[in-house]
Coordinates of C-alpha atoms in Angstrom, one line a residue:
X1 CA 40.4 70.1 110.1
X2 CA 43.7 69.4 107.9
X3 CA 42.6 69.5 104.5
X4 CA 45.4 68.5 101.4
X5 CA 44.9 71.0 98.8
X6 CA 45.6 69.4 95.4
X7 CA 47.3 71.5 92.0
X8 CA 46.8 70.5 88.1
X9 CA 48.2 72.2 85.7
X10 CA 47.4 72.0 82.2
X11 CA 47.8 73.2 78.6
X12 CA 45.4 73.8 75.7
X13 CA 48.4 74.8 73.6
X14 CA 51.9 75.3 73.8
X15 CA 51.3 78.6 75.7
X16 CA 48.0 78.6 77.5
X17 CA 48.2 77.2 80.8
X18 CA 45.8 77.0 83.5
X19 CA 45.7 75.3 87.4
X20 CA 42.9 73.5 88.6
X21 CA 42.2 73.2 91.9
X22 CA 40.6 70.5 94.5
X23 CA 41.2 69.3 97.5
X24 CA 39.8 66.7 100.5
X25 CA 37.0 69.3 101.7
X26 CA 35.8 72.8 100.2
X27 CA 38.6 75.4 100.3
X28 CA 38.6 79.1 99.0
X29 CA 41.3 81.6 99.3
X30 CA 40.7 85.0 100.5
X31 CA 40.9 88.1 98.6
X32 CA 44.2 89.2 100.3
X33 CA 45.8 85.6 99.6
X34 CA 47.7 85.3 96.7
X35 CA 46.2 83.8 94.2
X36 CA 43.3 85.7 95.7
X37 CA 39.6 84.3 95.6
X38 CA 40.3 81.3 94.1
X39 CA 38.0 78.1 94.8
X40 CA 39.3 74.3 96.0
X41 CA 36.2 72.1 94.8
X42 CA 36.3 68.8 97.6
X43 CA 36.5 66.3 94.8
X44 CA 40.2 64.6 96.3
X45 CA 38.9 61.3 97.4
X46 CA 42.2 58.8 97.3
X47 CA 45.6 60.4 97.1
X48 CA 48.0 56.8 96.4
X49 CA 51.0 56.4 99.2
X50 CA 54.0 58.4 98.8
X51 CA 56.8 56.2 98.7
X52 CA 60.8 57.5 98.9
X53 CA 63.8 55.5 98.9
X54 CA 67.7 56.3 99.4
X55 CA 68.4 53.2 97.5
X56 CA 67.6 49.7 96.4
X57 CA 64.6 48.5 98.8
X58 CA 65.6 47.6 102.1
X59 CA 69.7 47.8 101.6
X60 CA 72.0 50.8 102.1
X61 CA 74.1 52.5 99.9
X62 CA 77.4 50.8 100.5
X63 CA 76.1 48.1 98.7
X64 CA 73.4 49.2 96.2
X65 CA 72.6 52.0 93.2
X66 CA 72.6 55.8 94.7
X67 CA 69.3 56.6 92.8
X68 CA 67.0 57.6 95.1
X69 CA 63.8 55.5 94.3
X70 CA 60.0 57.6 94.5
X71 CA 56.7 56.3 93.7
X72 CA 53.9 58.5 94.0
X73 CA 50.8 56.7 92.8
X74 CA 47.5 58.2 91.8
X75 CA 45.7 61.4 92.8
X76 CA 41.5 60.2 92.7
X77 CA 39.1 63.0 92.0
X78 CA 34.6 62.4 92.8
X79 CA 33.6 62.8 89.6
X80 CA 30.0 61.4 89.7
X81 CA 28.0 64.6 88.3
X82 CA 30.1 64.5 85.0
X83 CA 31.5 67.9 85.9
X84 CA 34.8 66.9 85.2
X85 CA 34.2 65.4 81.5
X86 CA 35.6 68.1 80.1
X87 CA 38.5 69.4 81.8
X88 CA 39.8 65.3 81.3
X89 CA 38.3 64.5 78.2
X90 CA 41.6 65.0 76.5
X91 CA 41.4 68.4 74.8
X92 CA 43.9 69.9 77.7
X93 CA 47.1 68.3 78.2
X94 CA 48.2 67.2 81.8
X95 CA 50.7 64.7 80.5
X96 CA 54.5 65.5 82.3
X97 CA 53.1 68.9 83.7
X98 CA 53.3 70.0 87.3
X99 CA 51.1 68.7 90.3
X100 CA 51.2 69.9 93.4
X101 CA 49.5 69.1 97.0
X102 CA 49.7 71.2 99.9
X103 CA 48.3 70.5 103.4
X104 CA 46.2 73.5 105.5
X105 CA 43.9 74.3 108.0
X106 CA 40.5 74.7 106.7
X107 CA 40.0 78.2 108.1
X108 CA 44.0 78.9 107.8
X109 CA 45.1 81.2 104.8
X110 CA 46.5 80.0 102.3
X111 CA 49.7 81.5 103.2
X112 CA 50.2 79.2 105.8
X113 CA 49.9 76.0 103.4
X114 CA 52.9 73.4 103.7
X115 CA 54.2 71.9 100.1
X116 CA 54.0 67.8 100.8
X117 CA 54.5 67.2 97.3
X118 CA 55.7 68.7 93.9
X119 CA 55.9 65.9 91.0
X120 CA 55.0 65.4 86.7
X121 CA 52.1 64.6 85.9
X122 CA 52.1 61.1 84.4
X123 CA 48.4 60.7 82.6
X124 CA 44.7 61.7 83.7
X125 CA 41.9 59.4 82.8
X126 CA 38.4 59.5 83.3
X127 CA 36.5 56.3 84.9
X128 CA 33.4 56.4 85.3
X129 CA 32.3 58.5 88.3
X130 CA 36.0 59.4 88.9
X131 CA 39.1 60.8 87.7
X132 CA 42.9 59.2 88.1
X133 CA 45.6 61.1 87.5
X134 CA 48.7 59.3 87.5
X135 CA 51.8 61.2 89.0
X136 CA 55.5 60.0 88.5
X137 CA 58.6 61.4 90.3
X138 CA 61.0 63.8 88.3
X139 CA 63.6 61.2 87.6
X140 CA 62.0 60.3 84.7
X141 CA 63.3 63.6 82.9
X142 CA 66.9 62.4 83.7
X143 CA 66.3 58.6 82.0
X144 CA 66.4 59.3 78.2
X145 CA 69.9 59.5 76.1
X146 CA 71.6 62.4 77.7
X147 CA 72.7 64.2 73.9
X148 CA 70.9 63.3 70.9
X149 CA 73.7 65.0 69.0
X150 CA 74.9 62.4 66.4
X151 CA 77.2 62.7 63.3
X152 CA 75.5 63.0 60.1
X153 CA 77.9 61.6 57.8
X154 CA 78.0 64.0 55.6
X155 CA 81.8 64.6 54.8
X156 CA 82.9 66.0 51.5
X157 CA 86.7 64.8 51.6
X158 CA 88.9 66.4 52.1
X159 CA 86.5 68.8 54.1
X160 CA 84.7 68.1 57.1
X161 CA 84.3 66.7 60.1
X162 CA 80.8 65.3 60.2
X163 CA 82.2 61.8 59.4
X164 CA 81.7 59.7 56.5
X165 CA 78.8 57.1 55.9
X166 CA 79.9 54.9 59.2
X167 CA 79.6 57.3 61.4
X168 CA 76.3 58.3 60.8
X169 CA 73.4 58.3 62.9
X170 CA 75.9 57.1 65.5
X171 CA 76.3 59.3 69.1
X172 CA 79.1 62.2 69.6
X173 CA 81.3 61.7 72.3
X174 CA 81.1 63.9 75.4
X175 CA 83.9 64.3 78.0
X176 CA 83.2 65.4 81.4
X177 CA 85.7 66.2 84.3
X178 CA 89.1 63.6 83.2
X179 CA 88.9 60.6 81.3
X180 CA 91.7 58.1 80.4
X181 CA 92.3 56.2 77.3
X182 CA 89.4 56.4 75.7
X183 CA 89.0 55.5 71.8
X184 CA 88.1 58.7 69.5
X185 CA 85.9 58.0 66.1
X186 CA 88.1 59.2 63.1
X187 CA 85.8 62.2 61.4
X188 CA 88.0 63.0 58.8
X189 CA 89.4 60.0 57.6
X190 CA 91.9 62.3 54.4
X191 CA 92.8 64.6 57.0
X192 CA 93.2 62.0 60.2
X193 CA 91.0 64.4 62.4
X194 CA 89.5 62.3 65.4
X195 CA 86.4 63.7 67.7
X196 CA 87.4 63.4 71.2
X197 CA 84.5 65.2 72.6
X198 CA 81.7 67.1 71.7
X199 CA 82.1 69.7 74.9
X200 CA 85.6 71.8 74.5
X201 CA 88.1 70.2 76.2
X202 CA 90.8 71.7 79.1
X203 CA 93.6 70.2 77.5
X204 CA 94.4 66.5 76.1
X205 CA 97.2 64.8 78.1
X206 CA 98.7 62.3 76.1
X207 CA 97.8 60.6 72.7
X208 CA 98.9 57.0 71.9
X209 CA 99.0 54.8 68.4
X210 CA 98.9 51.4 69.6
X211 CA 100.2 51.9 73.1
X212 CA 103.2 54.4 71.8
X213 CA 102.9 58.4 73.1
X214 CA 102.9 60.6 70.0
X215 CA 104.7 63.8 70.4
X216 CA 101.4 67.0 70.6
X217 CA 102.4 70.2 68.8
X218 CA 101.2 73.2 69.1
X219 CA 96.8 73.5 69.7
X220 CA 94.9 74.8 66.2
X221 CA 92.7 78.4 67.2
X222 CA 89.8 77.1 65.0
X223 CA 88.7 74.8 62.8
X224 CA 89.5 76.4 59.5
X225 CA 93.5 76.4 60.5
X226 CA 92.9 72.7 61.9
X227 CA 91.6 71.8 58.3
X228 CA 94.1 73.9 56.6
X229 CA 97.3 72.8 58.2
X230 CA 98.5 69.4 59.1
X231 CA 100.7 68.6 62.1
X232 CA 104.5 67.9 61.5
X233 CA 105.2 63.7 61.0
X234 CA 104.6 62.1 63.8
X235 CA 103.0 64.8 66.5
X236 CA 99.8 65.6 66.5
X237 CA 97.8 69.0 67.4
X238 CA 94.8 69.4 69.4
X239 CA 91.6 72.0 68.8
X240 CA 90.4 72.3 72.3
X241 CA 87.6 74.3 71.4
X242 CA 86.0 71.6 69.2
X243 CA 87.3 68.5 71.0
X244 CA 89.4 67.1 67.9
X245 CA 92.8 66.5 67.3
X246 CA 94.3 65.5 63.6
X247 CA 97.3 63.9 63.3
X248 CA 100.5 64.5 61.0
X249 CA 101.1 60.3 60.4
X250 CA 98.7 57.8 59.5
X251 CA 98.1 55.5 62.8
X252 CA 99.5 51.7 62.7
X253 CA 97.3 50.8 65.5
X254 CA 94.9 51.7 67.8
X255 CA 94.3 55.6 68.5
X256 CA 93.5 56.2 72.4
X257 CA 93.9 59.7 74.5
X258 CA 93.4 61.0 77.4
X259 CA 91.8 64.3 78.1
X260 CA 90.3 66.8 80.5
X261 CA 87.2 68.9 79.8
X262 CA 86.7 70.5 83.2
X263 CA 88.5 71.6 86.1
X264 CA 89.9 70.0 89.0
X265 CA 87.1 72.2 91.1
X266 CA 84.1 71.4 88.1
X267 CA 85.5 67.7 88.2
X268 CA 84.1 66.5 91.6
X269 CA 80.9 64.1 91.5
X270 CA 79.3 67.1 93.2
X271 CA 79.8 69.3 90.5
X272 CA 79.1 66.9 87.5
X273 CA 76.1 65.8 89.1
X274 CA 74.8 68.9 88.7
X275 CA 76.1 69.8 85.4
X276 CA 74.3 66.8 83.9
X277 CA 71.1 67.7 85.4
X278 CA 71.6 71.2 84.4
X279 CA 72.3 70.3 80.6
X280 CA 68.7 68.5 81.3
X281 CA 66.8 71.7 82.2
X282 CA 66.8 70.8 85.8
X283 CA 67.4 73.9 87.6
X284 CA 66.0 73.2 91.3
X285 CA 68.9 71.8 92.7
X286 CA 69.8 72.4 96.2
X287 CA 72.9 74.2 96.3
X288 CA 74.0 73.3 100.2
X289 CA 73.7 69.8 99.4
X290 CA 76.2 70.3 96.5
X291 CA 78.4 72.0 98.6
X292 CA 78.4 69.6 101.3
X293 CA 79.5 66.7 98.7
X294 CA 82.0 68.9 97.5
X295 CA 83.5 69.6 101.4
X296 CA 82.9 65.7 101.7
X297 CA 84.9 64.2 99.0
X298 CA 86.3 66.8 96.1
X299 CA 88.4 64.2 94.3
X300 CA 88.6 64.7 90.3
X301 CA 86.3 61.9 88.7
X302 CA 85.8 61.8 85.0
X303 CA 82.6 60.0 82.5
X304 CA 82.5 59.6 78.8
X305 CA 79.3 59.2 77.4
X306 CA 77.9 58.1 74.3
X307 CA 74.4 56.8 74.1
X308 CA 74.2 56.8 77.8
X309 CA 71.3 58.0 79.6
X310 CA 72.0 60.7 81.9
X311 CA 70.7 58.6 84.8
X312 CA 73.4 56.1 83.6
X313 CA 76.1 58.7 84.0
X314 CA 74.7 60.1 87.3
X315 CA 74.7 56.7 88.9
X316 CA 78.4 56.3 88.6
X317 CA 79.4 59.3 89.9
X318 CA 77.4 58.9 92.5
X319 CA 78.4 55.7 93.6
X320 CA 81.9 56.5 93.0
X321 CA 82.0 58.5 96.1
X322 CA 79.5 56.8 97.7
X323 CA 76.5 59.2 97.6
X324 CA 72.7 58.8 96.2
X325 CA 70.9 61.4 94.3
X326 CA 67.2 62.1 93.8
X327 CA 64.2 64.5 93.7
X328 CA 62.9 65.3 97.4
X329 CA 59.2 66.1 98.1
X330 CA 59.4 69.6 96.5
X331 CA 61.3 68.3 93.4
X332 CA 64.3 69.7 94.1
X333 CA 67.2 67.5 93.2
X334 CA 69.4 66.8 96.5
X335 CA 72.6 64.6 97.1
X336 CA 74.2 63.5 99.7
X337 CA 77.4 60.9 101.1
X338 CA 76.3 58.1 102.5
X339 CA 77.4 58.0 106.5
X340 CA 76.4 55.9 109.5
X341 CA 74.1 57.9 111.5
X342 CA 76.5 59.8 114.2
X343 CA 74.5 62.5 115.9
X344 CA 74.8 61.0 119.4
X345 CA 73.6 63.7 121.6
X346 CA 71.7 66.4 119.3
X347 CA 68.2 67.2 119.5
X348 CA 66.6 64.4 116.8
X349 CA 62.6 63.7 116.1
X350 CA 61.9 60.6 118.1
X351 CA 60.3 57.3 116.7
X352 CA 58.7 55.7 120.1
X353 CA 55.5 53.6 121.2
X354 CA 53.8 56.7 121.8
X355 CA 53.7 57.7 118.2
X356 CA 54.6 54.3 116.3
X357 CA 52.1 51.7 115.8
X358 CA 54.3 48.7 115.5
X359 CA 58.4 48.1 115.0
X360 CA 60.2 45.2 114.0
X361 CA 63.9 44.2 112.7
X362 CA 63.8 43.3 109.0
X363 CA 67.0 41.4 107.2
X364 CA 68.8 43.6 105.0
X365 CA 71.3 41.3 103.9
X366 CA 74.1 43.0 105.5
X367 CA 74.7 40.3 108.7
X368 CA 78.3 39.1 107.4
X369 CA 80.9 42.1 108.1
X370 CA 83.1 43.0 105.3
X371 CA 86.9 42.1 105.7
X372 CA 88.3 43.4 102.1
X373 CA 87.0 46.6 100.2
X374 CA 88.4 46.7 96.9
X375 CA 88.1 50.1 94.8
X376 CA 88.1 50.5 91.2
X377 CA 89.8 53.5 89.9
X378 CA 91.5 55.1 86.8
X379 CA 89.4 53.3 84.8
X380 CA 90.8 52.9 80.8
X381 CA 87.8 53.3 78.8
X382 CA 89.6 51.8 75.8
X383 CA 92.1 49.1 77.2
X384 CA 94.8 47.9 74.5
X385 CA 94.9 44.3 73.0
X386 CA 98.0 42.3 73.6
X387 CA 98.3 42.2 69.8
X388 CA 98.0 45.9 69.3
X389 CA 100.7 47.1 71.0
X390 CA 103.7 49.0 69.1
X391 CA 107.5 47.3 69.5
X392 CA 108.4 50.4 71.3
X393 CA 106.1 49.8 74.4
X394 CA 107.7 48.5 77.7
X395 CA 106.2 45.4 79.1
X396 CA 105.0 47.2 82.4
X397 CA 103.1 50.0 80.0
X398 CA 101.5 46.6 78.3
X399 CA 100.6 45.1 81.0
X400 CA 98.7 48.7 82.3
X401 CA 97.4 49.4 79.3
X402 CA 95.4 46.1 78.4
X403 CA 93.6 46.3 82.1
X404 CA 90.4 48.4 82.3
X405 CA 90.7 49.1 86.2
X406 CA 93.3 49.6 88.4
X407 CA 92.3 49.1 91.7
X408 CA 92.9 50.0 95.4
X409 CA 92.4 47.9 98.6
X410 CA 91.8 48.5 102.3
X411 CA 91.7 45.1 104.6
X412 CA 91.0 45.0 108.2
X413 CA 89.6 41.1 109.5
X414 CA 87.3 41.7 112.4
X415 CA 89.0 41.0 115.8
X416 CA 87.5 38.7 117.5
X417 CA 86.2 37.3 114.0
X418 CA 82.9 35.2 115.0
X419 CA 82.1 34.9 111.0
X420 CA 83.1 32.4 109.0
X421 CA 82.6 34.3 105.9
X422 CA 84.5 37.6 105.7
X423 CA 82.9 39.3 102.6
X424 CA 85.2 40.9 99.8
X425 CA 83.5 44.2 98.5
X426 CA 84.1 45.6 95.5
X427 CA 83.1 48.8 93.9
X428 CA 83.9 50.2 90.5
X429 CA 84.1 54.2 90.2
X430 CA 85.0 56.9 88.4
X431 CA 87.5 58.1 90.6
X432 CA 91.1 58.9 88.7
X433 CA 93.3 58.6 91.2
X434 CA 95.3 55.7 93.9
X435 CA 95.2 58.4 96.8
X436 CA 91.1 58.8 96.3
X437 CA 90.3 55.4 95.9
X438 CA 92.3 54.0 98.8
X439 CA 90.8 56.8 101.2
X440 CA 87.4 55.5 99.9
X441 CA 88.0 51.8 100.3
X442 CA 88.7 52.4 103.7
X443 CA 85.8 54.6 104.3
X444 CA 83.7 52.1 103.0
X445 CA 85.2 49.4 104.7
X446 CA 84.4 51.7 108.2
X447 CA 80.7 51.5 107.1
X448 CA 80.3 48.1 106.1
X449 CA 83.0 46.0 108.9
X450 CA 80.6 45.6 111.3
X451 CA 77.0 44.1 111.5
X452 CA 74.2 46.7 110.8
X453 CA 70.4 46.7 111.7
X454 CA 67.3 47.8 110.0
X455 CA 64.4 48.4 111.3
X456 CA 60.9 48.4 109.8
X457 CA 58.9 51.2 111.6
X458 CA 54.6 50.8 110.4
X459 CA 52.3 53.8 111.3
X460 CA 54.3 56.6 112.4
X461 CA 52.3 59.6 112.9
X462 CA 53.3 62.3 110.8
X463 CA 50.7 64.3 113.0
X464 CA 53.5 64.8 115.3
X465 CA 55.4 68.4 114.6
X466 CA 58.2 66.8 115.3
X467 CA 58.0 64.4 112.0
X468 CA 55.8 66.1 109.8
X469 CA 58.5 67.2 107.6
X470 CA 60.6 64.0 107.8
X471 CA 62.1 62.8 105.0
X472 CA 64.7 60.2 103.5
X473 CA 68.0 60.6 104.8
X474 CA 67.6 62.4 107.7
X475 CA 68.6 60.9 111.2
X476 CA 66.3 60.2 114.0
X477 CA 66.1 58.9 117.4
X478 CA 64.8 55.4 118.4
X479 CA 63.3 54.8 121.2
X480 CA 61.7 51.1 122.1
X481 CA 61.9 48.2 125.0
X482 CA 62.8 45.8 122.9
X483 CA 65.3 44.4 120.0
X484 CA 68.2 45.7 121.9
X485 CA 66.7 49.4 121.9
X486 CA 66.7 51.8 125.2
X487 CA 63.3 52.9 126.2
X488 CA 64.6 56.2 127.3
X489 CA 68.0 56.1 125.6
X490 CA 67.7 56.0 121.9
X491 CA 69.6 55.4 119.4
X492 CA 70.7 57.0 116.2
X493 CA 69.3 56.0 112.9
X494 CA 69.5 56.7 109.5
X495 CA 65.7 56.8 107.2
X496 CA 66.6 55.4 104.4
X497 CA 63.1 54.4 102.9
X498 CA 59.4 56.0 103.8
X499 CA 56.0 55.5 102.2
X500 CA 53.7 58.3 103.2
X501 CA 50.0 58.4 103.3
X502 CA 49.2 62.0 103.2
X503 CA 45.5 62.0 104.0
X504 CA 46.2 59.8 107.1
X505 CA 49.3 61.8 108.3
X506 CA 51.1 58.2 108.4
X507 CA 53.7 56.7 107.2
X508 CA 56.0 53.3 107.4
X509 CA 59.6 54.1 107.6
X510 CA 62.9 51.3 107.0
X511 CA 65.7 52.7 109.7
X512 CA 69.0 51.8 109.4
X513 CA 71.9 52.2 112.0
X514 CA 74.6 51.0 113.8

């Protein structure tokens, strides 16, 4: 008999933690398992679907967000002899701590247990003969303001760069990979120091007053000379160090820069994603999956943020090179490009009549084949106002400076063209350069040119070795005599959504393919 071993763990204080343990039926471990002796009481009674998605429900990720969706419901513990009142009666804290449920034999050690699930805690309550406790997927630790460093205001001129009286309470920039044109706060308004970013910048590329390029001198080695010694008329000089720059003229217009805080190699969407996470305490993070994102698109992308959250930020590197992000079953943070399914020939778990319950083809909303991709790149985070341009600027730098986007195209009408209704596509990313968007307009344009299924897949059996440890974005094999489907020939699709019910071994999956 399978039994799902369920894991609590709470806090009476900020250092004393404890597990508590249940499961579907009575479980012990044996002294040689480790943790050794220790008793499962048989109090799980519901355990709430498991539900992951790649995107948006029921499209794919060339046309929706690349945050991975996860809802995993309520864990319900038999609680009608009261034994339970005082582990939930609120004098230990569950709240955001770690659950999690394992599956086992019932005369298997423990050794042999198989992780189905590692999530926060959300709440436990107590109701009347039972207990819910509410679990949440890990995303949630990403969806607050990503810095809650903010100027304080409390500038002494001419000393300091903490801003004067506007500034306060207001969010300090922060630069990541290359960004372009972007609108520093003044932070020193006797000594014209303004904050470009509060991570230490690579270098800053250009500096403009109303469109104009101002001459850099030579970068400060600290703050106290930066303070200390003004630039020369008209140039300015940077402190990389503390992400500023003062200038040696008063501005007549608009200040905007561009600058570079990372690497080309620590620039990729790969690598960001994972540096924003990191800066968030996440540390599970699969390191293949950043390395395959890296092999499968290492263009430079840059982000500015503010008061952004960090779920924000990581949705538009994502979709900038087409990928989706999220927290698998064990809570480990995984990414991944978005491809049509392609592995034609290789040995893939099989979805079929023999272990499916009941299939069916579902809109999705992608029945009209794209005919235009159009990419937004190099974005300009500050563009200039006609009316703030200096004389000295050329028409053609006007007219690029005032746009926010430039943006790269890929066209291809289908041949024969049954559709009367082409579809235009359009995608803004953080990408910096022509060459990487036009390479991804016309990958994308290779995904979403022709007419795609999904398929709705209810009761597949988990039970199966082959599918126990399926999960979202992996490719199977359909096999079915009907829809257009070989029997005996299968076909290649993508999971892009499943919801899971653990004690059943079941669960409903959305396929997605050519």
């Amino acid at each position: 008999m399978r039994l799902l071993l369920v894991e609590l763990t709470g806090y009476t204080d900020a250092s004393t933690s404890a597990v508590y343990r249940y499961a579907t039926g009575s479980y012990s471990t044996t002294p040689s398992d480790s943790p050794p002796n220790m008793h499962y009481e048989g109090r799980v009674v519901g355990l709430g679907s498991v539900s992951r998605s790649m995107f948006a429900a029921g499209q794919s990720g060339a046309r929706s967000n690349p945050r991975s969706e996860v809802g995993v419901g309520v864990i319900t513990l038999a609680n009608p002899d009261g034994a339970l009142d005082s582990v939930f009666d609120g004098g230990i804290s569950f709240r955001e701590r770690q659950v999690c449920v394992y599956a086992v034999e019932h005369d298997a050690a423990y050794s042999t247990a198989e992780l189905q699930l590692r999530a926060r805690i959300s709440q436990a309550a107590l109701r009347g003969d039972i207990v819910e406790v509410s679990i949440k997927d890990r995303l949630y630790e990403l969806s607050s303001q990503h810095s809650t460093a903010a100027y304080g205001g409390t500038n002494s001129l001419p000393d300091g760069v903490d801003g004067g009286p506007e500034l306060a309470g207001k969010p300090k920039p922060l630069v990541y990979g290359k960004v372009l044109s972007i609108e520093p706060p003044c932070v020193n308004t006797s000594r014209l120091i303004y904050h470009l970013s509060a991570r230490a910048l690579a270098g800053v590329d250009e500096v403009r007053d109303g469109g104009a390029a101002i001459t850099a001198g030579a970068t400060y080695a600290d703050q106290a000379t930066m303070e200390s010694t003004a630039p020369s008329a008209g140039t300015y000089r940077a402190w990389l160090a503390g992400g500023m720059i003062r200038l040696g003229t008063s501005p007549v217009y608009r200040i905007t820069a561009d600058c570079t805080a990372d690497s080309a190699g620590n620039s990729t969407a790969a690598q960001l994603l994972s540096t924003l996470a990191g800066e968030r305490g996440i540390t599970d993070i699969d390191a293949a999956d950043v390395a395959a994102l890296d092999a499968a698109n290492d263009a430079v992308l840059g982000v500015l943020i503010g008061g952004e959250t960090t779920l924000d930020a990581m949705d538009m590197l994502a979709r900038s090179v087409g990928a989706w992000y999220g927290f698998d079953r064990a809570g480990t943070l995984r990414m991944h490009r978005y491809e049509l399914p392609s592995s034609a020939g290789a040995a893939l778990p099989v979805v079929a009549p023999w272990n499916t319950q009941a299939l069916e083809n579902v809109p999705n909303g992608e029945d009209v084949p794209t005919e235009t991709v159009r990419v937004q790149y190099a974005r300009y985070w500050q563009p200039t106002g006609l009316g703030e341009f200096a004389g000295a600027v050329t028409e053609a730098d006007r007219a690029d400076l005032s746009q926010e986007w430039r943006v790269a195209e890929f066209t291809l009408a289908p041949s024969p063209n049954p559709y009367s209704r082409p579809l235009v596509a359009e995608r803004e990313t953080l990408l910096t350069t022509e060459a990487d968007a036009s390479a991804e307009a016309e990958r994308l344009h290779g995904i979403t040119a022709g007419v795609r299924r999904t398929f709705a897949a209810a009761g597949v059996s988990t039970a199966d070795p082959l599918l126990a440890g399926l999960d979202i974005d992996q490719e199977i094999e359909l096999r079915w005599p009907r829809y257009g489907l070989g029997e005996t020939l299968g076909t290649t699709m993508l999971v892009i959504e499943m919801t899971e019910d653990l004690i059943e071994q079941r669960t409903d999956l959305l396929l997605w393919g050519r």
